[in-house]
């Protein structure tokens, strides 16, 4: 899906590229890729947590094959209470989910991810990062390049009392990152253009909280993935380090990220 972005006001979202990033092509020993990203809908009753842990191995640059990992031991520990949440493999696709207990993250609590794979231990820690609700999503009548484009106008109000980083999931595997550097405490609007939305199509827009480290990681992932199918969470052929540490063998580091985001969503049906 082609997508085009237009910001209101135009200059509030600023991107700069100053450093050259050398990307290492994976053609030797496969590395473990860990996608452990959770969305927590804190205002729902009961609180809803969406997210699975996906494990796979990197593949060569020209390979289109997926290489799921199904034989790892996976858990998340609440470091405040000591509660351990085991995650169990679904058997084939490399997805792990909590089957015996409900994993419902809370604010002001630190969580530790533990993965044992191939006799090596991988760990990471994070907290639940807050965000703000989406005020509104409406269909506009703006045209950017093509009369068939569909404009969605998204608005939200930033929290004046903290520095916020946002990751928008704009459906169809499309993501956008921004921070409140230029609109702290203000209501902000932006337009997003799609070129193949038919009447009656539902679009779900999500806003996810992020800390600065996760924000920077996603910026790199999105810059590298570009228009590639599957979105930014597919295993990448090049090496972008996340927040996961191999505590057994530091040189055999994993790729991927462990994050827990407060999330709000807004569903709109295209006219």
PDB file of C-alpha atoms in Angstrom:
ATOM      1  CA  UNK A   1       0.000   0.000   0.000  1.00  0.00           C
ATOM      2  CA  UNK A   2       1.383   3.350  -0.992  1.00  0.00           C
ATOM      3  CA  UNK A   3       1.088   5.898   1.770  1.00  0.00           C
ATOM      4  CA  UNK A   4       1.795   9.606   1.760  1.00  0.00           C
ATOM      5  CA  UNK A   5       2.156  11.816   4.752  1.00  0.00           C
ATOM      6  CA  UNK A   6       1.286  15.481   5.114  1.00  0.00           C
ATOM      7  CA  UNK A   7       1.729  17.316   8.385  1.00  0.00           C
ATOM      8  CA  UNK A   8      -0.378  20.122   9.891  1.00  0.00           C
ATOM      9  CA  UNK A   9       1.365  22.475  10.517  1.00  0.00           C
ATOM     10  CA  UNK A  10       3.815  21.438   7.834  1.00  0.00           C
ATOM     11  CA  UNK A  11       7.066  22.040   9.697  1.00  0.00           C
ATOM     12  CA  UNK A  12       6.262  20.411  13.019  1.00  0.00           C
ATOM     13  CA  UNK A  13       7.511  16.949  12.074  1.00  0.00           C
ATOM     14  CA  UNK A  14      11.188  17.284  11.191  1.00  0.00           C
ATOM     15  CA  UNK A  15      13.434  14.426  10.150  1.00  0.00           C
ATOM     16  CA  UNK A  16      17.168  14.749   9.773  1.00  0.00           C
ATOM     17  CA  UNK A  17      19.821  12.315   8.643  1.00  0.00           C
ATOM     18  CA  UNK A  18      23.318  13.162   9.761  1.00  0.00           C
ATOM     19  CA  UNK A  19      25.060   9.856  10.474  1.00  0.00           C
ATOM     20  CA  UNK A  20      25.870   7.094   8.028  1.00  0.00           C
ATOM     21  CA  UNK A  21      24.693   3.720   9.332  1.00  0.00           C
ATOM     22  CA  UNK A  22      26.632   0.694   8.142  1.00  0.00           C
ATOM     23  CA  UNK A  23      24.311  -2.300   7.766  1.00  0.00           C
ATOM     24  CA  UNK A  24      25.831  -5.736   8.265  1.00  0.00           C
ATOM     25  CA  UNK A  25      24.409  -8.366   5.916  1.00  0.00           C
ATOM     26  CA  UNK A  26      23.647 -11.636   7.681  1.00  0.00           C
ATOM     27  CA  UNK A  27      25.296 -14.435   5.732  1.00  0.00           C
ATOM     28  CA  UNK A  28      27.034 -16.450   8.448  1.00  0.00           C
ATOM     29  CA  UNK A  29      25.698 -17.946  11.679  1.00  0.00           C
ATOM     30  CA  UNK A  30      21.994 -17.124  12.150  1.00  0.00           C
ATOM     31  CA  UNK A  31      21.097 -14.836  15.029  1.00  0.00           C
ATOM     32  CA  UNK A  32      18.039 -15.065  17.223  1.00  0.00           C
ATOM     33  CA  UNK A  33      15.362 -12.460  16.428  1.00  0.00           C
ATOM     34  CA  UNK A  34      13.032 -11.571  19.320  1.00  0.00           C
ATOM     35  CA  UNK A  35       9.808  -9.642  18.730  1.00  0.00           C
ATOM     36  CA  UNK A  36       8.307  -9.105  22.206  1.00  0.00           C
ATOM     37  CA  UNK A  37       6.063  -6.070  21.911  1.00  0.00           C
ATOM     38  CA  UNK A  38       2.926  -5.703  24.005  1.00  0.00           C
ATOM     39  CA  UNK A  39       0.047  -3.217  23.798  1.00  0.00           C
ATOM     40  CA  UNK A  40      -1.914  -2.515  26.983  1.00  0.00           C
ATOM     41  CA  UNK A  41      -5.371  -0.916  26.795  1.00  0.00           C
ATOM     42  CA  UNK A  42      -5.453   0.502  30.319  1.00  0.00           C
ATOM     43  CA  UNK A  43      -8.841   2.238  30.108  1.00  0.00           C
ATOM     44  CA  UNK A  44     -10.763  -0.876  29.103  1.00  0.00           C
ATOM     45  CA  UNK A  45     -12.536  -3.062  31.673  1.00  0.00           C
ATOM     46  CA  UNK A  46     -11.016  -5.526  32.132  1.00  0.00           C
ATOM     47  CA  UNK A  47      -7.638  -4.218  31.003  1.00  0.00           C
ATOM     48  CA  UNK A  48      -6.722  -5.790  27.665  1.00  0.00           C
ATOM     49  CA  UNK A  49      -3.181  -6.818  26.728  1.00  0.00           C
ATOM     50  CA  UNK A  50      -2.361  -7.661  23.118  1.00  0.00           C
ATOM     51  CA  UNK A  51       0.921  -9.250  22.219  1.00  0.00           C
ATOM     52  CA  UNK A  52       2.806 -12.444  21.638  1.00  0.00           C
ATOM     53  CA  UNK A  53       6.503 -13.216  21.708  1.00  0.00           C
ATOM     54  CA  UNK A  54       7.812 -14.257  18.303  1.00  0.00           C
ATOM     55  CA  UNK A  55      11.172 -15.985  17.930  1.00  0.00           C
ATOM     56  CA  UNK A  56      12.946 -16.640  14.653  1.00  0.00           C
ATOM     57  CA  UNK A  57      16.425 -16.843  13.171  1.00  0.00           C
ATOM     58  CA  UNK A  58      17.977 -14.458  10.687  1.00  0.00           C
ATOM     59  CA  UNK A  59      18.311 -15.642   7.106  1.00  0.00           C
ATOM     60  CA  UNK A  60      20.603 -14.725   4.252  1.00  0.00           C
ATOM     61  CA  UNK A  61      19.841 -11.504   2.377  1.00  0.00           C
ATOM     62  CA  UNK A  62      18.303 -13.193  -0.653  1.00  0.00           C
ATOM     63  CA  UNK A  63      16.310 -15.803   1.259  1.00  0.00           C
ATOM     64  CA  UNK A  64      12.516 -15.508   1.460  1.00  0.00           C
ATOM     65  CA  UNK A  65      12.164 -18.408   3.914  1.00  0.00           C
ATOM     66  CA  UNK A  66      11.119 -17.810   7.516  1.00  0.00           C
ATOM     67  CA  UNK A  67      12.987 -19.710  10.223  1.00  0.00           C
ATOM     68  CA  UNK A  68      10.820 -19.892  13.368  1.00  0.00           C
ATOM     69  CA  UNK A  69      12.231 -20.993  16.721  1.00  0.00           C
ATOM     70  CA  UNK A  70       9.902 -23.349  18.590  1.00  0.00           C
ATOM     71  CA  UNK A  71      12.113 -24.934  21.256  1.00  0.00           C
ATOM     72  CA  UNK A  72      13.056 -21.998  23.500  1.00  0.00           C
ATOM     73  CA  UNK A  73      12.131 -21.483  27.157  1.00  0.00           C
ATOM     74  CA  UNK A  74      10.422 -18.105  27.559  1.00  0.00           C
ATOM     75  CA  UNK A  75       9.083 -16.152  30.542  1.00  0.00           C
ATOM     76  CA  UNK A  76       8.411 -12.621  31.786  1.00  0.00           C
ATOM     77  CA  UNK A  77       8.948 -11.734  35.453  1.00  0.00           C
ATOM     78  CA  UNK A  78       7.295  -8.923  37.402  1.00  0.00           C
ATOM     79  CA  UNK A  79      10.351  -7.647  39.288  1.00  0.00           C
ATOM     80  CA  UNK A  80       8.186  -5.881  41.896  1.00  0.00           C
ATOM     81  CA  UNK A  81       6.169  -8.919  42.984  1.00  0.00           C
ATOM     82  CA  UNK A  82       8.363 -11.743  41.711  1.00  0.00           C
ATOM     83  CA  UNK A  83       5.476 -13.215  39.692  1.00  0.00           C
ATOM     84  CA  UNK A  84       6.701 -15.281  36.735  1.00  0.00           C
ATOM     85  CA  UNK A  85       4.602 -15.549  33.571  1.00  0.00           C
ATOM     86  CA  UNK A  86       5.658 -18.549  31.438  1.00  0.00           C
ATOM     87  CA  UNK A  87       5.120 -18.287  27.688  1.00  0.00           C
ATOM     88  CA  UNK A  88       4.517 -21.468  25.682  1.00  0.00           C
ATOM     89  CA  UNK A  89       5.261 -22.134  22.009  1.00  0.00           C
ATOM     90  CA  UNK A  90       2.336 -22.701  19.665  1.00  0.00           C
ATOM     91  CA  UNK A  91       4.391 -25.448  18.066  1.00  0.00           C
ATOM     92  CA  UNK A  92       5.098 -24.305  14.509  1.00  0.00           C
ATOM     93  CA  UNK A  93       5.265 -20.577  13.776  1.00  0.00           C
ATOM     94  CA  UNK A  94       7.605 -19.434  16.543  1.00  0.00           C
ATOM     95  CA  UNK A  95       4.910 -17.636  18.554  1.00  0.00           C
ATOM     96  CA  UNK A  96       4.869 -17.906  22.347  1.00  0.00           C
ATOM     97  CA  UNK A  97       1.914 -16.925  24.514  1.00  0.00           C
ATOM     98  CA  UNK A  98       0.983 -16.937  28.191  1.00  0.00           C
ATOM     99  CA  UNK A  99      -1.454 -19.826  28.620  1.00  0.00           C
ATOM    100  CA  UNK A 100      -1.740 -20.444  32.363  1.00  0.00           C
ATOM    101  CA  UNK A 101      -1.726 -16.880  33.688  1.00  0.00           C
ATOM    102  CA  UNK A 102      -2.878 -13.511  32.382  1.00  0.00           C
ATOM    103  CA  UNK A 103      -0.048 -11.082  31.711  1.00  0.00           C
ATOM    104  CA  UNK A 104      -1.451  -7.632  32.535  1.00  0.00           C
ATOM    105  CA  UNK A 105       1.357  -5.063  32.902  1.00  0.00           C
ATOM    106  CA  UNK A 106       0.938  -2.131  35.287  1.00  0.00           C
ATOM    107  CA  UNK A 107       2.570   1.280  35.546  1.00  0.00           C
ATOM    108  CA  UNK A 108       5.556   1.800  37.875  1.00  0.00           C
ATOM    109  CA  UNK A 109       6.548  -1.849  37.553  1.00  0.00           C
ATOM    110  CA  UNK A 110       9.646  -3.263  35.895  1.00  0.00           C
ATOM    111  CA  UNK A 111       9.378  -6.413  33.800  1.00  0.00           C
ATOM    112  CA  UNK A 112      12.160  -8.785  32.786  1.00  0.00           C
ATOM    113  CA  UNK A 113      12.107 -10.982  29.695  1.00  0.00           C
ATOM    114  CA  UNK A 114      14.074 -14.252  29.937  1.00  0.00           C
ATOM    115  CA  UNK A 115      14.694 -16.532  26.966  1.00  0.00           C
ATOM    116  CA  UNK A 116      16.865 -19.639  26.929  1.00  0.00           C
ATOM    117  CA  UNK A 117      17.694 -20.881  23.454  1.00  0.00           C
ATOM    118  CA  UNK A 118      20.462 -23.208  22.328  1.00  0.00           C
ATOM    119  CA  UNK A 119      21.900 -23.163  25.894  1.00  0.00           C
ATOM    120  CA  UNK A 120      22.270 -19.387  25.903  1.00  0.00           C
ATOM    121  CA  UNK A 121      20.323 -16.861  27.992  1.00  0.00           C
ATOM    122  CA  UNK A 122      18.828 -13.685  26.523  1.00  0.00           C
ATOM    123  CA  UNK A 123      17.387 -10.988  28.804  1.00  0.00           C
ATOM    124  CA  UNK A 124      15.806  -7.552  28.636  1.00  0.00           C
ATOM    125  CA  UNK A 125      13.941  -5.228  30.993  1.00  0.00           C
ATOM    126  CA  UNK A 126      11.293  -2.582  30.396  1.00  0.00           C
ATOM    127  CA  UNK A 127       8.320  -0.782  31.941  1.00  0.00           C
ATOM    128  CA  UNK A 128       4.835   0.110  30.733  1.00  0.00           C
ATOM    129  CA  UNK A 129       5.234   3.390  28.809  1.00  0.00           C
ATOM    130  CA  UNK A 130       2.221   5.757  28.903  1.00  0.00           C
ATOM    131  CA  UNK A 131       0.646   7.581  25.989  1.00  0.00           C
ATOM    132  CA  UNK A 132      -2.416   9.765  25.322  1.00  0.00           C
ATOM    133  CA  UNK A 133      -5.761   8.911  23.683  1.00  0.00           C
ATOM    134  CA  UNK A 134      -6.551   9.657  20.060  1.00  0.00           C
ATOM    135  CA  UNK A 135      -8.981  12.574  20.040  1.00  0.00           C
ATOM    136  CA  UNK A 136     -10.417  11.926  16.596  1.00  0.00           C
ATOM    137  CA  UNK A 137      -9.881  10.293  13.217  1.00  0.00           C
ATOM    138  CA  UNK A 138     -11.945  11.651  10.355  1.00  0.00           C
ATOM    139  CA  UNK A 139     -12.008  11.251   6.615  1.00  0.00           C
ATOM    140  CA  UNK A 140     -10.952  14.384   4.792  1.00  0.00           C
ATOM    141  CA  UNK A 141     -11.446  15.435   1.196  1.00  0.00           C
ATOM    142  CA  UNK A 142      -7.887  16.537   0.530  1.00  0.00           C
ATOM    143  CA  UNK A 143      -6.027  15.418  -2.580  1.00  0.00           C
ATOM    144  CA  UNK A 144      -2.264  15.168  -2.697  1.00  0.00           C
ATOM    145  CA  UNK A 145      -1.306  13.520  -6.002  1.00  0.00           C
ATOM    146  CA  UNK A 146      -4.240  11.377  -7.120  1.00  0.00           C
ATOM    147  CA  UNK A 147      -7.987  11.961  -6.987  1.00  0.00           C
ATOM    148  CA  UNK A 148      -8.414   8.386  -5.743  1.00  0.00           C
ATOM    149  CA  UNK A 149      -6.335   9.071  -2.620  1.00  0.00           C
ATOM    150  CA  UNK A 150      -8.153   8.837   0.710  1.00  0.00           C
ATOM    151  CA  UNK A 151      -7.198  11.322   3.414  1.00  0.00           C
ATOM    152  CA  UNK A 152      -7.484  10.447   7.098  1.00  0.00           C
ATOM    153  CA  UNK A 153      -6.986  13.265   9.606  1.00  0.00           C
ATOM    154  CA  UNK A 154      -5.697  12.120  13.007  1.00  0.00           C
ATOM    155  CA  UNK A 155      -5.707  14.382  16.062  1.00  0.00           C
ATOM    156  CA  UNK A 156      -4.432  13.896  19.610  1.00  0.00           C
ATOM    157  CA  UNK A 157      -3.547  16.103  22.590  1.00  0.00           C
ATOM    158  CA  UNK A 158      -0.079  15.820  24.093  1.00  0.00           C
ATOM    159  CA  UNK A 159       0.529  15.625  27.854  1.00  0.00           C
ATOM    160  CA  UNK A 160       2.131  18.900  28.952  1.00  0.00           C
ATOM    161  CA  UNK A 161       3.718  17.347  32.060  1.00  0.00           C
ATOM    162  CA  UNK A 162       6.120  14.927  30.371  1.00  0.00           C
ATOM    163  CA  UNK A 163       8.219  14.367  27.259  1.00  0.00           C
ATOM    164  CA  UNK A 164       6.386  11.884  25.047  1.00  0.00           C
ATOM    165  CA  UNK A 165       7.408   9.678  22.145  1.00  0.00           C
ATOM    166  CA  UNK A 166       4.728   8.162  19.937  1.00  0.00           C
ATOM    167  CA  UNK A 167       4.517   5.213  17.570  1.00  0.00           C
ATOM    168  CA  UNK A 168       1.427   5.258  15.362  1.00  0.00           C
ATOM    169  CA  UNK A 169       0.159   2.042  13.819  1.00  0.00           C
ATOM    170  CA  UNK A 170      -1.819   3.240  10.805  1.00  0.00           C
ATOM    171  CA  UNK A 171      -3.046  -0.231   9.803  1.00  0.00           C
ATOM    172  CA  UNK A 172      -1.939  -2.312   6.812  1.00  0.00           C
ATOM    173  CA  UNK A 173       1.589  -2.638   8.255  1.00  0.00           C
ATOM    174  CA  UNK A 174       2.229   1.118   8.142  1.00  0.00           C
ATOM    175  CA  UNK A 175       3.877   2.922  11.058  1.00  0.00           C
ATOM    176  CA  UNK A 176       4.871   6.468  11.965  1.00  0.00           C
ATOM    177  CA  UNK A 177       7.096   7.771  14.767  1.00  0.00           C
ATOM    178  CA  UNK A 178       7.073  11.252  16.265  1.00  0.00           C
ATOM    179  CA  UNK A 179       7.817  13.084  19.512  1.00  0.00           C
ATOM    180  CA  UNK A 180       6.244  16.098  21.215  1.00  0.00           C
ATOM    181  CA  UNK A 181       9.366  18.246  20.823  1.00  0.00           C
ATOM    182  CA  UNK A 182       7.500  20.889  18.810  1.00  0.00           C
ATOM    183  CA  UNK A 183       3.959  20.592  20.211  1.00  0.00           C
ATOM    184  CA  UNK A 184       4.270  19.732  23.905  1.00  0.00           C
ATOM    185  CA  UNK A 185       0.935  20.123  25.675  1.00  0.00           C
ATOM    186  CA  UNK A 186      -0.877  21.042  22.460  1.00  0.00           C
ATOM    187  CA  UNK A 187      -3.439  19.363  20.236  1.00  0.00           C
ATOM    188  CA  UNK A 188      -1.776  18.135  17.063  1.00  0.00           C
ATOM    189  CA  UNK A 189      -3.264  17.044  13.737  1.00  0.00           C
ATOM    190  CA  UNK A 190      -1.749  15.280  10.771  1.00  0.00           C
ATOM    191  CA  UNK A 191      -3.116  13.851   7.541  1.00  0.00           C
ATOM    192  CA  UNK A 192      -2.279  10.426   6.177  1.00  0.00           C
ATOM    193  CA  UNK A 193      -3.064   9.516   2.570  1.00  0.00           C
ATOM    194  CA  UNK A 194      -3.868   6.029   1.248  1.00  0.00           C
ATOM    195  CA  UNK A 195      -4.342   5.139  -2.408  1.00  0.00           C
ATOM    196  CA  UNK A 196      -6.405   1.946  -2.317  1.00  0.00           C
ATOM    197  CA  UNK A 197      -9.096   2.266   0.350  1.00  0.00           C
ATOM    198  CA  UNK A 198     -12.556   1.287  -0.890  1.00  0.00           C
ATOM    199  CA  UNK A 199     -15.895   2.412   0.538  1.00  0.00           C
ATOM    200  CA  UNK A 200     -16.850   0.391   3.616  1.00  0.00           C
ATOM    201  CA  UNK A 201     -13.240  -0.456   4.479  1.00  0.00           C
ATOM    202  CA  UNK A 202     -12.412  -0.220   8.184  1.00  0.00           C
ATOM    203  CA  UNK A 203      -9.155   1.396   9.262  1.00  0.00           C
ATOM    204  CA  UNK A 204      -7.870   0.989  12.821  1.00  0.00           C
ATOM    205  CA  UNK A 205      -5.432   3.701  13.931  1.00  0.00           C
ATOM    206  CA  UNK A 206      -3.428   3.026  17.103  1.00  0.00           C
ATOM    207  CA  UNK A 207      -1.214   5.277  19.215  1.00  0.00           C
ATOM    208  CA  UNK A 208       1.479   3.530  21.283  1.00  0.00           C
ATOM    209  CA  UNK A 209       3.637   4.945  24.059  1.00  0.00           C
ATOM    210  CA  UNK A 210       7.406   4.647  23.684  1.00  0.00           C
ATOM    211  CA  UNK A 211      10.519   5.710  25.514  1.00  0.00           C
ATOM    212  CA  UNK A 212      13.308   7.449  23.630  1.00  0.00           C
ATOM    213  CA  UNK A 213      15.310   4.244  23.114  1.00  0.00           C
ATOM    214  CA  UNK A 214      12.389   2.376  21.532  1.00  0.00           C
ATOM    215  CA  UNK A 215      11.514   5.475  19.483  1.00  0.00           C
ATOM    216  CA  UNK A 216      15.050   5.605  18.049  1.00  0.00           C
ATOM    217  CA  UNK A 217      15.025   1.861  17.380  1.00  0.00           C
ATOM    218  CA  UNK A 218      11.760   2.110  15.459  1.00  0.00           C
ATOM    219  CA  UNK A 219      13.104   5.052  13.455  1.00  0.00           C
ATOM    220  CA  UNK A 220      15.994   2.873  12.278  1.00  0.00           C
ATOM    221  CA  UNK A 221      13.765  -0.116  11.559  1.00  0.00           C
ATOM    222  CA  UNK A 222      11.311   1.976   9.536  1.00  0.00           C
ATOM    223  CA  UNK A 223      14.105   3.687   7.619  1.00  0.00           C
ATOM    224  CA  UNK A 224      15.547   0.313   6.660  1.00  0.00           C
ATOM    225  CA  UNK A 225      12.297  -1.529   5.936  1.00  0.00           C
ATOM    226  CA  UNK A 226      10.948   1.189   3.638  1.00  0.00           C
ATOM    227  CA  UNK A 227       8.209  -0.255   1.457  1.00  0.00           C
ATOM    228  CA  UNK A 228       9.111  -3.891   2.157  1.00  0.00           C
ATOM    229  CA  UNK A 229       6.133  -6.248   2.621  1.00  0.00           C
ATOM    230  CA  UNK A 230       5.244  -7.346   6.134  1.00  0.00           C
ATOM    231  CA  UNK A 231       5.976  -4.116   7.974  1.00  0.00           C
ATOM    232  CA  UNK A 232       8.882  -3.282  10.249  1.00  0.00           C
ATOM    233  CA  UNK A 233       8.652  -6.344  12.498  1.00  0.00           C
ATOM    234  CA  UNK A 234       9.786  -8.858   9.914  1.00  0.00           C
ATOM    235  CA  UNK A 235      13.315 -10.221  10.475  1.00  0.00           C
ATOM    236  CA  UNK A 236      15.700  -7.833   8.748  1.00  0.00           C
ATOM    237  CA  UNK A 237      18.708  -8.979   6.708  1.00  0.00           C
ATOM    238  CA  UNK A 238      20.843  -6.271   8.314  1.00  0.00           C
ATOM    239  CA  UNK A 239      21.814  -5.788  11.927  1.00  0.00           C
ATOM    240  CA  UNK A 240      19.956  -3.233  14.025  1.00  0.00           C
ATOM    241  CA  UNK A 241      20.531  -3.827  17.722  1.00  0.00           C
ATOM    242  CA  UNK A 242      17.616  -3.590  20.131  1.00  0.00           C
ATOM    243  CA  UNK A 243      17.473  -3.770  23.927  1.00  0.00           C
ATOM    244  CA  UNK A 244      18.036  -7.518  24.338  1.00  0.00           C
ATOM    245  CA  UNK A 245      21.276  -8.852  25.850  1.00  0.00           C
ATOM    246  CA  UNK A 246      22.844 -12.289  25.538  1.00  0.00           C
ATOM    247  CA  UNK A 247      24.091 -12.773  29.102  1.00  0.00           C
ATOM    248  CA  UNK A 248      25.843 -16.042  28.207  1.00  0.00           C
ATOM    249  CA  UNK A 249      27.783 -14.917  25.135  1.00  0.00           C
ATOM    250  CA  UNK A 250      27.714 -11.179  24.423  1.00  0.00           C
ATOM    251  CA  UNK A 251      29.155 -11.635  20.919  1.00  0.00           C
ATOM    252  CA  UNK A 252      26.199 -13.783  19.908  1.00  0.00           C
ATOM    253  CA  UNK A 253      23.722 -10.960  20.443  1.00  0.00           C
ATOM    254  CA  UNK A 254      20.065 -11.165  19.455  1.00  0.00           C
ATOM    255  CA  UNK A 255      18.102  -8.787  17.261  1.00  0.00           C
ATOM    256  CA  UNK A 256      14.700  -7.392  18.157  1.00  0.00           C
ATOM    257  CA  UNK A 257      13.062  -5.543  21.021  1.00  0.00           C
ATOM    258  CA  UNK A 258      11.101  -5.981  24.258  1.00  0.00           C
ATOM    259  CA  UNK A 259       8.561  -3.206  24.818  1.00  0.00           C
ATOM    260  CA  UNK A 260       5.308  -2.643  26.688  1.00  0.00           C
ATOM    261  CA  UNK A 261       3.201   0.292  25.478  1.00  0.00           C
ATOM    262  CA  UNK A 262       0.003   1.850  26.694  1.00  0.00           C
ATOM    263  CA  UNK A 263      -2.201   1.888  23.592  1.00  0.00           C
ATOM    264  CA  UNK A 264      -5.357   3.586  22.381  1.00  0.00           C
ATOM    265  CA  UNK A 265      -7.118   2.874  19.109  1.00  0.00           C
ATOM    266  CA  UNK A 266      -9.717   4.518  16.898  1.00  0.00           C
ATOM    267  CA  UNK A 267     -11.689   2.721  14.184  1.00  0.00           C
ATOM    268  CA  UNK A 268     -13.122   4.550  11.181  1.00  0.00           C
ATOM    269  CA  UNK A 269     -15.134   3.227   8.223  1.00  0.00           C
ATOM    270  CA  UNK A 270     -14.315   4.735   4.836  1.00  0.00           C
ATOM    271  CA  UNK A 271     -17.189   6.479   3.065  1.00  0.00           C
TER     272      UNK A 271
END
